[in-house]
PDB file of C-alpha atoms in Angstrom:
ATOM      1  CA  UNK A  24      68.697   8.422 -43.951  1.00 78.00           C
ATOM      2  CA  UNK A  25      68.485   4.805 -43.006  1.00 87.00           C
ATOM      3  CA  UNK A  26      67.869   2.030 -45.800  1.00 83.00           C
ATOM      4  CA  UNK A  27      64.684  -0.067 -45.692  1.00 86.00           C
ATOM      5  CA  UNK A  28      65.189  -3.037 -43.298  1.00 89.00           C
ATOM      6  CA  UNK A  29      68.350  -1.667 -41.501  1.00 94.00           C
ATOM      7  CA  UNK A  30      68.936  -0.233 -38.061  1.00 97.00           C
ATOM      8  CA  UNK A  31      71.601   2.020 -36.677  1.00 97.00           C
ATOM      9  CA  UNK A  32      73.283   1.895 -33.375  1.00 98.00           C
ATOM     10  CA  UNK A  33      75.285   5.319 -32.203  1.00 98.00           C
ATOM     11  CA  UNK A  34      77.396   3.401 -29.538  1.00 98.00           C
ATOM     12  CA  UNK A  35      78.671   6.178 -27.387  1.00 98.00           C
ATOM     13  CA  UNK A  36      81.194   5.912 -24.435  1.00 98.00           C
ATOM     14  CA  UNK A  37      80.403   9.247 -21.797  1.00 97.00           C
ATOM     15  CA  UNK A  38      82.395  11.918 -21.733  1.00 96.00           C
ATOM     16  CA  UNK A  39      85.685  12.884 -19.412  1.00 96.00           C
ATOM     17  CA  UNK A  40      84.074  12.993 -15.830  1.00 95.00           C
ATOM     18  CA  UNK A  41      85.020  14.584 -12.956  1.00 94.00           C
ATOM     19  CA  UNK A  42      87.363  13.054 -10.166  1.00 88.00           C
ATOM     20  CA  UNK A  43      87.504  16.707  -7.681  1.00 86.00           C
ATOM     21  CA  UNK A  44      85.850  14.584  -4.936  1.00 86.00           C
ATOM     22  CA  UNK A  45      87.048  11.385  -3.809  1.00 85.00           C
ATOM     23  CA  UNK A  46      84.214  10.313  -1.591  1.00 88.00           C
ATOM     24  CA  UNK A  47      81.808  11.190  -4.230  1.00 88.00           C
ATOM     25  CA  UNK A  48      80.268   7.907  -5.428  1.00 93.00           C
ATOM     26  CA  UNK A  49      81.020   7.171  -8.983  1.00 92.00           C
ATOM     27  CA  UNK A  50      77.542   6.989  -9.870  1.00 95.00           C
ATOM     28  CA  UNK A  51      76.836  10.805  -9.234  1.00 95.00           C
ATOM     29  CA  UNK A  52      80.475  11.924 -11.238  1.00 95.00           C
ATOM     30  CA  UNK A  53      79.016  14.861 -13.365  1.00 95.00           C
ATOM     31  CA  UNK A  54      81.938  15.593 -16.541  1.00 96.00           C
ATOM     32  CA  UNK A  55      84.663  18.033 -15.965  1.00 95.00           C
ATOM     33  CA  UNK A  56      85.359  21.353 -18.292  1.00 95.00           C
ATOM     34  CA  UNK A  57      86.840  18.899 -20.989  1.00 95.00           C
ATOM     35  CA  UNK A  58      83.989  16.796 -20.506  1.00 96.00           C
ATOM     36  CA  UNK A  59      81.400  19.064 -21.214  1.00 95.00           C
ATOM     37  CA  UNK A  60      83.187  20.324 -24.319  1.00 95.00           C
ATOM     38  CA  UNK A  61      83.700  16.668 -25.634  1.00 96.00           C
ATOM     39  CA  UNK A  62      79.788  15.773 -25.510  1.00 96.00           C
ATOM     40  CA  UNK A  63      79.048  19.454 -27.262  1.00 95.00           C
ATOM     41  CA  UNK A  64      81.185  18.718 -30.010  1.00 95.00           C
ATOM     42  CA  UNK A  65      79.783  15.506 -30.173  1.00 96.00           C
ATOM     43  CA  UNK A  66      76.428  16.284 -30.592  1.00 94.00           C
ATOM     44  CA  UNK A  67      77.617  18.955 -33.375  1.00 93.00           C
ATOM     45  CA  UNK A  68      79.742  16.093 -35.281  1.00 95.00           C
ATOM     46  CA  UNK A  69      75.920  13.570 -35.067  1.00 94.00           C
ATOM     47  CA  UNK A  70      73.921  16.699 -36.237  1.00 91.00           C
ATOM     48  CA  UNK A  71      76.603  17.595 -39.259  1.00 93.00           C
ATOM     49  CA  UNK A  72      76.475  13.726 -40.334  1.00 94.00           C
ATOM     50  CA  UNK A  73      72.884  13.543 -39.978  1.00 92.00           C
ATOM     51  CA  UNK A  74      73.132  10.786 -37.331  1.00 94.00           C
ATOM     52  CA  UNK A  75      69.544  11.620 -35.389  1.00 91.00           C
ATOM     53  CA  UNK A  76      68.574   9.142 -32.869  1.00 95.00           C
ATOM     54  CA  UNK A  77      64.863   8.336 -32.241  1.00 93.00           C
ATOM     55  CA  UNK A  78      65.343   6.515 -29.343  1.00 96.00           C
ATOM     56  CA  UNK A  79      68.541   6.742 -26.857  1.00 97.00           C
ATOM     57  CA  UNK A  80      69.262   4.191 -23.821  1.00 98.00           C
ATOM     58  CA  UNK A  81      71.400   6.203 -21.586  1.00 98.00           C
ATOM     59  CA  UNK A  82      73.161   4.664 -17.984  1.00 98.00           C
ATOM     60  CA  UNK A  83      71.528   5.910 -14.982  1.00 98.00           C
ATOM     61  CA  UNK A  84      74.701   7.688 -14.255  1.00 98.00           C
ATOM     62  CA  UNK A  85      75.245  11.672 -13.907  1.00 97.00           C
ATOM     63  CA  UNK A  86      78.218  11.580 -16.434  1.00 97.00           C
ATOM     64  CA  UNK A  87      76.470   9.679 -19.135  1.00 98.00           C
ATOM     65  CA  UNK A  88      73.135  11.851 -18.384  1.00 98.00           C
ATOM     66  CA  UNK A  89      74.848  14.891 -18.785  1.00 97.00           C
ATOM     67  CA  UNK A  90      76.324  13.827 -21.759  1.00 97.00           C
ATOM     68  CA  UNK A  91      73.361  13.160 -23.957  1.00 97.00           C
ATOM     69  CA  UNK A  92      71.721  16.378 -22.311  1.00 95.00           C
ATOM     70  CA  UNK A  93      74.935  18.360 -23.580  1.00 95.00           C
ATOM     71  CA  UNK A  94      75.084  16.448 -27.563  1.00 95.00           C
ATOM     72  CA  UNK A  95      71.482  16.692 -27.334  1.00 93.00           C
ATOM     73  CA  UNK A  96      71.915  20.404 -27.265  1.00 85.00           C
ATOM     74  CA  UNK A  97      73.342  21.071 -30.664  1.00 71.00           C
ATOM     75  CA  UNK A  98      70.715  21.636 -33.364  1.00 71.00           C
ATOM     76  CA  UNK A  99      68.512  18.030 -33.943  1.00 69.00           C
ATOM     77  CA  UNK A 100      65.710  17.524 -36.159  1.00 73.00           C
ATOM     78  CA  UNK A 101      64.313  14.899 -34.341  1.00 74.00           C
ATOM     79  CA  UNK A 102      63.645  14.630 -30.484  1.00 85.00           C
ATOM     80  CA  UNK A 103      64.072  11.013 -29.334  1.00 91.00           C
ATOM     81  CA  UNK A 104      62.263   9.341 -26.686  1.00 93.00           C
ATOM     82  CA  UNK A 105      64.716   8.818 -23.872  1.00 95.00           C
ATOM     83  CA  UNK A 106      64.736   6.029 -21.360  1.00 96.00           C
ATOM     84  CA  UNK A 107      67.471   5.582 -18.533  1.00 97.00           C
ATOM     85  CA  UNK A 108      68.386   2.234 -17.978  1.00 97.00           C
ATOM     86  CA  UNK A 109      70.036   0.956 -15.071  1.00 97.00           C
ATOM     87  CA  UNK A 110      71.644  -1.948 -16.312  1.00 96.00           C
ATOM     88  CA  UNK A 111      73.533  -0.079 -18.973  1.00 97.00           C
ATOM     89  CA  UNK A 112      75.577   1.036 -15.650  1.00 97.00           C
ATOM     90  CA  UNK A 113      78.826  -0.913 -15.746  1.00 94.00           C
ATOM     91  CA  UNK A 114      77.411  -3.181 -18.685  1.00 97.00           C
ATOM     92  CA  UNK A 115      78.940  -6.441 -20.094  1.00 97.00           C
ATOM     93  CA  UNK A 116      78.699  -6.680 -23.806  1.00 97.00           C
ATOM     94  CA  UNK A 117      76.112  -9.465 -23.434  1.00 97.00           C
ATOM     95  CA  UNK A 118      73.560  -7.231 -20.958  1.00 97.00           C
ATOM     96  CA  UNK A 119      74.248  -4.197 -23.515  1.00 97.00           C
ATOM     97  CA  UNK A 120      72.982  -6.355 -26.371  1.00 97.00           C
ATOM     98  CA  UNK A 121      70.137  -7.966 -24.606  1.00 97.00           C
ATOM     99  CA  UNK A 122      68.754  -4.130 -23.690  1.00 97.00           C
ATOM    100  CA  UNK A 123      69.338  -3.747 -27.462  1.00 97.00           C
ATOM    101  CA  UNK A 124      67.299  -6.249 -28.423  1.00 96.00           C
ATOM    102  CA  UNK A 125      63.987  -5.251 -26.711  1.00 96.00           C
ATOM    103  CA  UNK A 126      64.278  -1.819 -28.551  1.00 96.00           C
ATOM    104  CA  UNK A 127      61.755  -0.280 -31.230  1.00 93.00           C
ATOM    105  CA  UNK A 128      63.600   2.975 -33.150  1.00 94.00           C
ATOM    106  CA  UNK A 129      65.091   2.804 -36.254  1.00 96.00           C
ATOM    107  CA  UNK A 130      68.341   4.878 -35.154  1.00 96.00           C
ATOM    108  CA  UNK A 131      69.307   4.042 -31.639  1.00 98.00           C
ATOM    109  CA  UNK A 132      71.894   6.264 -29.379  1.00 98.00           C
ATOM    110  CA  UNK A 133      73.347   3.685 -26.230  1.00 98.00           C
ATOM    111  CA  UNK A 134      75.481   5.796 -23.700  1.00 98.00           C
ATOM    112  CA  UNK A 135      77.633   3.767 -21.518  1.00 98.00           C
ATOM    113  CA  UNK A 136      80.962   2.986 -19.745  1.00 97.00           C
ATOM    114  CA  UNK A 137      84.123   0.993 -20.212  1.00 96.00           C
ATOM    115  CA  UNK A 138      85.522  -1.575 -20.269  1.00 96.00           C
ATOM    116  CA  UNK A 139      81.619  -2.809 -21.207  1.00 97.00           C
ATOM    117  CA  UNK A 140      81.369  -0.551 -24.268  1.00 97.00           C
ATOM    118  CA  UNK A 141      84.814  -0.749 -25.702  1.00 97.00           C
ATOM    119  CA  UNK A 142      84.091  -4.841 -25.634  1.00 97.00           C
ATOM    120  CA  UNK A 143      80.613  -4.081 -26.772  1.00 98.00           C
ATOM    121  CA  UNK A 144      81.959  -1.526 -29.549  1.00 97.00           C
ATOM    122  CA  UNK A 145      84.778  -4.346 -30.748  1.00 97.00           C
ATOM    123  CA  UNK A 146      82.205  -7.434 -30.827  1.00 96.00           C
ATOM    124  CA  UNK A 147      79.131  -5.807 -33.334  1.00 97.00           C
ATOM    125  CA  UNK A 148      80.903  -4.923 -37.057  1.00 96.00           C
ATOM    126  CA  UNK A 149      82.010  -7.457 -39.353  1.00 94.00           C
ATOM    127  CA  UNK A 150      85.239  -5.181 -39.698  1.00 95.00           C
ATOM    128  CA  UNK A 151      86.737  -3.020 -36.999  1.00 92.00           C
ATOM    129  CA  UNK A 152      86.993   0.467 -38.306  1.00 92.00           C
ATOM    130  CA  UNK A 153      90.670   1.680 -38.906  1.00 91.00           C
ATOM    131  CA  UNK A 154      90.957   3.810 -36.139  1.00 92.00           C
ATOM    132  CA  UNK A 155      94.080   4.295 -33.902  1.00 91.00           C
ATOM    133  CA  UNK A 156      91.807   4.465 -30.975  1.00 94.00           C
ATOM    134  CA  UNK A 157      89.092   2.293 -31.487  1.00 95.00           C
ATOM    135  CA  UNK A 158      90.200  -0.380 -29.406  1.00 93.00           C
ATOM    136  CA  UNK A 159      90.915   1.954 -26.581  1.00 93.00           C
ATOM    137  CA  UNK A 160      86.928   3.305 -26.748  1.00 96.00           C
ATOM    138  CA  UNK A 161      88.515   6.588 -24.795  1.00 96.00           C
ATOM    139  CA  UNK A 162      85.908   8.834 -23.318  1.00 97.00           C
ATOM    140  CA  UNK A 163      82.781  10.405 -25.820  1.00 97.00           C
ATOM    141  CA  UNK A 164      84.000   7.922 -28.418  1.00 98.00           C
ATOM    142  CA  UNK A 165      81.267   7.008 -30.794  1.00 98.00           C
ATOM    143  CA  UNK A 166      80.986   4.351 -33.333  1.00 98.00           C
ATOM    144  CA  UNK A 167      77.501   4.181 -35.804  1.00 98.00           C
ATOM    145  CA  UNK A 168      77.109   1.177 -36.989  1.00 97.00           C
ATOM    146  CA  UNK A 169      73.977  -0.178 -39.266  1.00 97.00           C
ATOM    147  CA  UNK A 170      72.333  -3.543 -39.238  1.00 97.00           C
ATOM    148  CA  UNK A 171      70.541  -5.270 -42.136  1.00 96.00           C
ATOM    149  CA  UNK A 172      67.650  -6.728 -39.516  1.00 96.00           C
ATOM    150  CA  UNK A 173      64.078  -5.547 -39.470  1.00 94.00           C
ATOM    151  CA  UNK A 174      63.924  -5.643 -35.763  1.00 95.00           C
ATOM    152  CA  UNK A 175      66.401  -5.077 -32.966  1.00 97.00           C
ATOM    153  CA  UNK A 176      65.759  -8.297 -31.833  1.00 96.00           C
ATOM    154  CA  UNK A 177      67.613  -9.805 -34.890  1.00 96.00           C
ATOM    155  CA  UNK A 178      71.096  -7.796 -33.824  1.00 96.00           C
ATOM    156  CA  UNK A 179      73.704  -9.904 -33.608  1.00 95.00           C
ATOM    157  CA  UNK A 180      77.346 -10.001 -32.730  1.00 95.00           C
ATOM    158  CA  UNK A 181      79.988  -9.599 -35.908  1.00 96.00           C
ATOM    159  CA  UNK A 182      76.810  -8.781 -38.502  1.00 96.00           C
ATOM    160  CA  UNK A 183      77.140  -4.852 -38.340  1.00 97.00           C
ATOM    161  CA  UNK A 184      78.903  -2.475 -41.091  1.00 96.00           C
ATOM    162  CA  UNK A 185      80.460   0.351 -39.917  1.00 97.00           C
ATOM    163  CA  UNK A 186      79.502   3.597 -40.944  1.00 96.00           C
ATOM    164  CA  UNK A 187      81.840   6.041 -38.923  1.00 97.00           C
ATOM    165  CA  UNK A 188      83.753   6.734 -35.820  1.00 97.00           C
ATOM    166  CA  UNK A 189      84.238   9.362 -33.893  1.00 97.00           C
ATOM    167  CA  UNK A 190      86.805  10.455 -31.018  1.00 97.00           C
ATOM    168  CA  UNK A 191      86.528  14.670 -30.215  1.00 94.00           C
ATOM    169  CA  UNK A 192      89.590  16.166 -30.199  1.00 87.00           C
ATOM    170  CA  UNK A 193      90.193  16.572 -26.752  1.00 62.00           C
ATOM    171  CA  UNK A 194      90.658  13.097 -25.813  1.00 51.00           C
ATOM    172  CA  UNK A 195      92.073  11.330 -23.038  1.00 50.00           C
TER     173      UNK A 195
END
């Protein structure tokens, strides 16, 4: 459950993709086997903490559209509306927080890519969580982080408290 007058980010770096094909662009990278386990157990961890998006922004590319389609496959309560954004493809911090801005849902689920979300990840909480690989934002890592705003369009850089973050266990 969200407070009155917060907002929650689930900040969520894809998971492992695939590198089999060499002239495949890297847009069209689907995950590999450890991939695909990663964003299952991710969407189990979000369901067991009650972390329920009712919106997600997701990259335009195959590996971070399969992996809300796989997390989004464990048990949720709520079904988001989903919108693929092409600028979350390769994203500064800056362009991430600007698509933030313009959204409406109370909980909010961003997939994206490094080195974008790591920076992205490192710039929103007051405090850092603890974590030995938070800096490192390795692949399917996902912070949650609320806001005391009304509106996404008051989200700023170094005002967020960190709830919890996650890395799956098989981790690169």
């Amino acid at each position: 459950m969200i407070p009155a007058g917060h907002r929650r980010l689930i900040l969520t770096r894809h998971a492992k993709s695939a590198w089999d094909d060499p002239a495949m662009a890297d847009h069209d990278r689907p995950l590999n086997a450890r991939g695909r386990r990663a964003a299952l157990e991710l969407g189990e961890w979000l369901h067991s903490r009650g972390y329920e998006p009712d919106e997600v922004l997701c990259s335009t590319a195959e590996r971070t559209r399969e992996t809300w389609a796989r997390a989004a496959a464990a048990p949720l309560e709520v079904t988001p509306s989903v919108t693929y954004v092409e600028a979350l493809y390769h994203a500064s911090p800056d362009a991430m927080l600007a698509v933030l801005q313009r959204v409406r849902g109370d909980c909010v689920m961003m997939i994206g890519h490094n080195p974008g979300i790591a920076a992205f990840a490192a710039m929103l909480p007051a405090r850092a969580p603890v974590h030995p690989d938070f800096r490192r934002y390795p692949t399917a890592a996902t912070l949650v982080v609320d806001f005391q705003i009304a509106d996404w369009s008051e989200a700023r850089a170094g005002t967020g408290s960190v709830l919890d973050f996650f890395v799956p266990a098989g981790r690169d």
